[in-house]
Coordinates of C-alpha atoms and ligand atoms in Angstrom, one line a residue:
M1 CA -17.7 -6.2 -4.9
H2 CA -18.1 -8.8 -7.6
Q3 CA -18.9 -12.2 -6.3
P4 CA -18.6 -15.5 -8.4
Q5 CA -22.0 -17.3 -8.8
G6 CA -23.1 -19.6 -6.1
V7 CA -20.7 -18.1 -3.6
V8 CA -22.1 -17.1 -0.2
A9 CA -19.9 -14.1 0.6
L10 CA -20.5 -12.4 3.6
H11 CA -17.2 -10.8 4.4
T12 CA -16.9 -7.1 4.2
P13 CA -13.6 -5.1 3.6
S14 CA -14.5 -3.1 6.8
L15 CA -14.6 -6.2 8.8
S16 CA -11.5 -7.8 7.6
L17 CA -9.8 -4.6 8.0
S18 CA -10.9 -4.4 11.7
L19 CA -9.0 -7.7 12.3
S20 CA -5.8 -6.5 10.7
K21 CA -6.2 -3.4 13.1
L22 CA -6.4 -5.9 16.0
R23 CA -3.5 -7.8 15.0
R24 CA -1.5 -4.6 14.5
T25 CA -2.5 -3.4 18.0
T26 CA -1.4 -6.8 19.6
S27 CA 1.8 -7.1 17.9
H28 CA 2.8 -3.5 18.5
S29 CA 1.8 -3.2 22.3
H30 CA 2.4 -6.9 23.3
S31 CA -0.9 -6.6 24.9
N32 CA -2.4 -9.8 26.3
S33 CA -5.8 -8.3 26.5
I34 CA -7.1 -9.3 23.3
T35 CA -7.8 -13.1 22.9
M36 CA -6.7 -14.3 19.3
L37 CA -7.0 -17.6 17.6
H38 CA -3.0 -17.2 17.1
A39 CA -0.2 -14.7 18.0
P40 CA 0.1 -12.4 15.1
P41 CA 2.6 -14.0 12.8
T42 CA 6.0 -12.8 13.1
H43 CA 8.3 -14.6 10.9
P44 CA 7.4 -15.5 6.9
K45 CA 7.9 -19.1 7.7
W46 CA 5.1 -19.0 10.3
S47 CA 2.6 -17.0 8.3
L48 CA 0.1 -17.7 5.7
Q49 CA -0.4 -14.1 4.7
G50 CA -1.7 -13.4 1.2
M51 CA -2.3 -17.3 0.6
T52 CA -5.5 -18.8 -0.7
A53 CA -7.2 -21.9 0.6
L54 CA -10.1 -24.3 0.1
V55 CA -11.3 -26.3 2.9
T56 CA -14.0 -28.8 2.2
G57 CA -16.6 -29.4 5.1
G58 CA -15.9 -26.5 7.0
T59 CA -19.0 -25.9 9.0
R60 CA -18.4 -28.4 11.7
G61 CA -15.8 -30.5 13.3
I62 CA -12.2 -30.8 12.0
G63 CA -12.9 -28.8 8.9
H64 CA -14.5 -26.0 10.9
A65 CA -11.2 -25.8 13.2
I66 CA -9.0 -25.8 10.2
V67 CA -10.8 -22.8 8.5
E68 CA -10.4 -21.1 11.6
E69 CA -6.6 -22.2 12.0
L70 CA -5.8 -21.2 8.4
V71 CA -7.4 -17.7 8.7
G72 CA -5.5 -17.2 12.0
F73 CA -2.2 -17.7 10.0
G74 CA -3.5 -14.8 7.5
A75 CA -4.8 -17.1 4.7
R76 CA -8.2 -16.3 2.8
V77 CA -10.4 -19.4 2.9
H78 CA -13.3 -20.5 0.9
T79 CA -15.2 -23.5 2.4
C80 CA -18.1 -25.7 1.5
A81 CA -20.7 -27.7 3.1
R82 CA -24.2 -29.5 2.1
N83 CA -26.5 -27.6 4.8
E84 CA -26.9 -24.2 3.6
A85 CA -28.4 -22.9 6.8
E86 CA -25.4 -24.3 8.7
L87 CA -23.0 -22.5 6.3
T88 CA -24.7 -19.2 6.5
K89 CA -24.6 -19.3 10.2
S90 CA -20.7 -20.1 10.1
L91 CA -20.0 -17.5 7.7
I92 CA -22.0 -14.9 9.7
Q93 CA -19.9 -15.9 12.8
W94 CA -16.5 -15.8 11.1
N95 CA -17.3 -12.7 9.5
D96 CA -18.4 -11.1 12.7
S97 CA -14.9 -11.9 14.0
G98 CA -13.4 -10.2 11.2
F99 CA -12.2 -13.6 9.6
D100 CA -12.0 -13.5 5.5
V101 CA -13.9 -16.5 4.8
T102 CA -16.3 -17.2 1.8
G103 CA -18.4 -20.3 1.4
S104 CA -20.4 -22.4 -1.3
V105 CA -23.3 -24.9 -0.8
C106 CA -21.8 -28.1 -2.4
D107 CA -22.2 -31.8 -1.8
V108 CA -18.8 -32.9 -3.2
S109 CA -19.8 -36.4 -3.9
V110 CA -21.9 -35.0 -6.7
P111 CA -19.5 -34.3 -9.8
H112 CA -21.1 -31.2 -11.3
Q113 CA -21.5 -29.5 -7.9
R114 CA -17.5 -30.1 -7.6
E115 CA -17.0 -28.4 -10.7
K116 CA -19.4 -25.5 -9.8
L117 CA -17.3 -25.3 -6.5
M118 CA -13.8 -25.2 -8.2
D119 CA -15.3 -22.6 -10.5
S120 CA -16.4 -20.4 -7.7
V121 CA -13.1 -20.8 -6.1
C122 CA -11.2 -20.1 -9.2
S123 CA -13.2 -16.6 -9.5
Q124 CA -12.7 -15.8 -5.8
F125 CA -9.3 -16.3 -5.7
Q126 CA -8.4 -15.1 -9.2
G127 CA -7.3 -18.5 -10.6
K128 CA -4.7 -19.0 -7.8
L129 CA -5.0 -21.5 -5.0
N130 CA -2.2 -22.1 -2.4
I131 CA -4.0 -24.5 -0.1
L132 CA -6.5 -27.4 -0.7
I133 CA -7.6 -29.4 2.5
N134 CA -9.5 -32.3 1.4
N135 CA -11.3 -32.8 4.7
V136 CA -15.0 -34.4 3.7
G137 CA -15.1 -37.9 4.6
T138 CA -18.0 -40.1 5.8
N139 CA -18.6 -43.5 7.3
I140 CA -21.1 -46.3 7.6
R141 CA -20.4 -48.7 10.5
K142 CA -21.4 -52.3 9.2
P143 CA -19.7 -55.5 8.9
M144 CA -18.2 -56.0 5.5
T145 CA -20.7 -58.6 4.4
E146 CA -24.0 -56.5 5.3
L147 CA -22.7 -53.3 3.1
T148 CA -25.0 -52.8 0.2
T149 CA -23.9 -51.8 -3.2
A150 CA -25.4 -48.6 -2.6
E151 CA -23.6 -48.0 0.6
I152 CA -20.3 -49.0 -0.7
S153 CA -20.6 -46.5 -3.8
R154 CA -21.7 -43.7 -1.3
L155 CA -18.6 -44.3 0.8
M156 CA -16.3 -44.4 -2.1
D157 CA -17.8 -41.5 -4.0
T158 CA -17.7 -39.3 -0.8
N159 CA -14.3 -40.3 0.6
L160 CA -12.2 -41.1 -2.3
G161 CA -13.8 -40.4 -5.9
S162 CA -14.7 -36.7 -4.8
T163 CA -11.3 -36.0 -3.3
F164 CA -9.3 -37.6 -6.4
H165 CA -11.7 -35.4 -8.8
I166 CA -11.3 -32.1 -6.5
C167 CA -7.4 -32.7 -6.7
Q168 CA -7.7 -32.9 -10.5
L169 CA -10.0 -29.8 -10.8
A170 CA -7.7 -27.7 -8.2
Y171 CA -4.3 -28.8 -10.1
P172 CA -4.2 -25.7 -12.5
L173 CA -4.9 -23.4 -9.6
L174 CA -2.5 -24.9 -7.3
K175 CA 0.2 -24.8 -10.0
A176 CA -0.8 -21.2 -11.1
S177 CA 0.0 -20.1 -7.4
G178 CA 3.6 -21.1 -7.6
I179 CA 3.7 -22.5 -4.0
A180 CA 1.0 -24.7 -2.9
S181 CA 0.2 -27.6 -0.4
V182 CA -2.5 -30.1 -0.5
V183 CA -3.5 -31.8 3.0
F184 CA -5.8 -34.7 3.3
V185 CA -7.6 -35.7 6.4
S186 CA -7.4 -39.4 6.4
S187 CA -7.8 -41.6 9.4
V188 CA -6.1 -44.3 11.6
S189 CA -8.3 -46.5 9.7
G190 CA -6.0 -46.4 6.8
F191 CA -3.3 -48.0 8.8
V192 CA -4.9 -50.3 11.3
S193 CA -7.9 -52.4 11.2
L194 CA -11.1 -51.2 12.9
K195 CA -14.4 -52.8 13.6
S196 CA -17.1 -52.4 10.8
M197 CA -15.1 -49.9 8.9
S198 CA -13.7 -52.1 6.0
V199 CA -14.7 -50.0 3.2
Q200 CA -14.2 -46.6 5.0
G201 CA -10.7 -47.9 5.9
A202 CA -9.9 -48.8 2.3
T203 CA -11.0 -45.3 1.0
K204 CA -8.4 -43.9 3.7
G205 CA -5.8 -46.5 2.9
A206 CA -6.1 -45.0 -0.8
I207 CA -6.0 -41.7 0.3
N208 CA -2.7 -42.2 2.1
Q209 CA -1.3 -43.7 -1.1
L210 CA -2.6 -40.8 -3.1
T211 CA -0.7 -38.3 -0.7
R212 CA 2.5 -40.2 -1.6
N213 CA 1.7 -40.4 -5.3
L214 CA 0.9 -36.6 -5.5
A215 CA 3.8 -35.5 -3.6
C216 CA 5.9 -37.2 -6.4
E217 CA 3.8 -36.3 -9.3
W218 CA 3.2 -32.6 -8.5
A219 CA 6.7 -31.8 -6.8
K220 CA 8.0 -30.4 -10.0
D221 CA 5.1 -27.8 -9.8
N222 CA 6.1 -27.0 -6.1
I223 CA 3.2 -28.4 -4.8
R224 CA 3.4 -30.4 -1.6
S225 CA 1.2 -33.3 -0.5
N226 CA 0.6 -34.6 3.0
A227 CA -2.1 -36.1 5.1
V228 CA -3.2 -36.3 8.8
A229 CA -4.6 -39.2 10.2
P230 CA -6.8 -38.8 13.3
W231 CA -8.1 -41.6 15.7
Y232 CA -11.1 -40.4 17.8
I233 CA -11.7 -36.4 17.7
K234 CA -14.7 -35.0 19.4
T235 CA -17.2 -34.2 16.4
S236 CA -20.7 -34.5 15.4
M237 CA -19.4 -37.6 13.2
V238 CA -18.7 -39.7 16.2
E239 CA -21.1 -38.3 18.7
K240 CA -23.4 -41.2 18.5
V241 CA -20.8 -43.9 19.1
L242 CA -19.0 -41.8 21.8
S243 CA -22.3 -41.7 23.7
N244 CA -21.8 -45.2 24.8
K245 CA -19.8 -45.1 28.1
E246 CA -18.2 -48.4 27.7
Y247 CA -17.1 -47.8 24.3
V248 CA -15.4 -44.7 25.4
E249 CA -13.7 -46.5 28.2
E250 CA -12.4 -49.0 25.6
V251 CA -11.0 -46.2 23.4
Y252 CA -9.1 -44.5 26.3
S253 CA -7.7 -47.7 27.2
R254 CA -6.5 -48.3 23.6
T255 CA -4.9 -44.8 23.4
P256 CA -1.6 -44.3 25.4
L257 CA -2.6 -40.6 26.0
G258 CA -5.8 -41.9 27.4
R259 CA -8.3 -39.5 25.9
L260 CA -10.0 -38.1 22.9
G261 CA -8.6 -35.5 20.6
D262 CA -10.1 -32.0 20.0
P263 CA -10.4 -30.7 16.4
A264 CA -7.9 -28.1 17.2
E265 CA -5.2 -30.7 17.8
V266 CA -5.9 -31.7 14.0
S267 CA -6.1 -28.4 12.6
S268 CA -2.8 -27.3 13.9
V269 CA -0.9 -30.0 12.4
V270 CA -2.8 -29.2 9.1
A271 CA -1.8 -25.6 9.4
F272 CA 1.8 -26.7 10.0
L273 CA 1.8 -28.7 6.9
C274 CA 0.8 -25.7 4.8
L275 CA 3.1 -23.3 6.3
P276 CA 6.4 -22.4 4.6
A277 CA 8.0 -23.8 7.9
S278 CA 7.4 -27.4 6.7
S279 CA 8.5 -26.6 3.1
Y280 CA 10.8 -29.7 3.0
I281 CA 8.0 -32.2 4.3
T282 CA 5.9 -33.8 1.2
G283 CA 4.4 -37.3 0.9
Q284 CA 3.9 -38.0 4.8
I285 CA 0.9 -39.0 6.7
I286 CA 1.1 -37.8 10.3
C287 CA -1.0 -39.8 12.9
V288 CA -2.8 -37.5 15.2
D289 CA -4.1 -40.4 17.3
G290 CA -2.7 -39.9 21.1
G291 CA -0.4 -42.9 20.1
M292 CA -3.0 -45.3 19.2
T293 CA -1.4 -46.4 15.9
V294 CA 1.9 -47.3 17.9
N295 CA 0.4 -49.0 20.9
G296 CA 1.8 -52.3 21.6
F297 CA 1.3 -54.3 24.5
Y298 CA 1.5 -53.0 28.0
P299 CA 0.0 -55.5 30.5
T300 CA -1.5 -54.0 33.8
H301 CA -0.8 -56.9 36.1
T302 CA 2.7 -56.8 36.1
Ligands
NAP1 N1 -14.0 -37.4 14.0 C1 -13.0 -38.4 14.3 O1 -13.2 -39.0 15.0 C2 -12.3 -38.7 12.8 C3 -11.4 -39.6 12.9 C4 -10.7 -39.9 11.8 C5 -10.8 -39.4 10.8 N2 -11.8 -38.3 10.6 C6 -12.0 -37.6 9.3 O2 -12.0 -36.2 9.5 C7 -12.7 -35.8 8.3 C8 -13.9 -34.6 8.8 O3 -14.5 -35.4 9.7 P1 -15.3 -34.7 11.3 O4 -15.3 -35.9 12.2 O5 -15.1 -33.4 11.5 O6 -16.8 -34.8 10.5 P2 -18.2 -33.8 10.8 O7 -18.2 -33.4 12.4 O8 -19.2 -34.8 10.4 O9 -18.1 -32.7 9.8 C9 -18.3 -32.9 8.5 C10 -18.2 -31.3 7.7 O10 -18.1 -31.7 6.2 C11 -19.3 -31.5 5.7 N3 -19.8 -32.5 4.8 C12 -20.0 -33.7 5.0 N4 -20.3 -34.4 3.9 C13 -20.1 -33.6 2.9 C14 -20.4 -33.6 1.5 N5 -20.7 -34.6 0.8 N6 -20.0 -32.4 0.8 C15 -19.9 -31.3 1.4 N7 -19.5 -31.1 2.7 C16 -19.9 -32.2 3.4 C17 -20.2 -31.2 6.9 O11 -21.5 -30.3 6.5 P3 -22.8 -30.8 6.0 O12 -23.1 -32.0 6.7 O13 -23.6 -29.8 5.8 O14 -22.3 -31.3 4.5 C18 -19.5 -30.7 7.8 O15 -19.2 -29.3 7.7 C19 -13.7 -36.8 7.6 O16 -12.7 -37.1 6.5 C20 -13.3 -38.2 8.6 O17 -13.3 -39.2 7.8 C21 -12.5 -38.0 11.7

């Protein structure tokens, strides 16, 4: 099979085939004996069958969960990450499970690497992309006055500049697909103030507005644009801060649901925003936050 340059492709037709066989087995026999990520899609509005997707940053955390969620609904997925060994490991695991996932080593904060990534996606999916998930984002926790110019640029380039440019590069492919969805992984920091996150919050606030702008600008091309805004989700990005017990207790007390989120609780919302089931939703930012952003004042003493 022809592979575009720079694409790590470990899927084989036989493995993909075995998954579809599994799907057919479960749907026809209604057996519960095979554990699947999802029940087999039964209605076209709850299916991504035949659709193509790019998920940036798919080897860990929220991006990893999104890859698996989209594949579970029937999409073919391409992902990327900087660490080649981790990417290869993920691709092997996915392909061992029969998932149709390919990947590229790419640092999305570097313009020419983004261009190369989109060239690979274009070849991989014959010029048509139905789903673009802008998931990559980073954080540097510091008081505003202590951030260096280089750190500010790194945050702006990784979180906002790269996302903006990837949208520009993806536009012809999204348009060519005839029915497309862009989903941004924003943050509650784009809505409310969080300690030592002034630049990160500004980039996520900008992504929220970009979500609304693209919804209006690209509606004529049948491209929807939405975002999810998570609060604390258990991933490698927040491992260090969440290793502090007192800090976590404060997070719980600020969160009406009283717990952290799981990557799969974000990926399911992302998948919904890509499914035909959400076809009249565009320009929305959905907080996946256990109620954190609507929390008011509930004194415990009365
Ligand atoms: N976790 C939370 O509590 C939380 C809360 C609100 C919002 N978010 C947002 O959710 C998104 C995902 O966060 P996460 O917590 O899942 O992060 P994570 O666990 O650190 O995973 C990040 C993923 O993105 C890849 N990545 C990072 N920088 C990259 C780059 N420059 N180019 C290409 N790939 C890159 C990583 O692989 P490599 O390192 O190999 O590149 C990895 O696969 C981010 O936008 C973040 O702001 C997270």
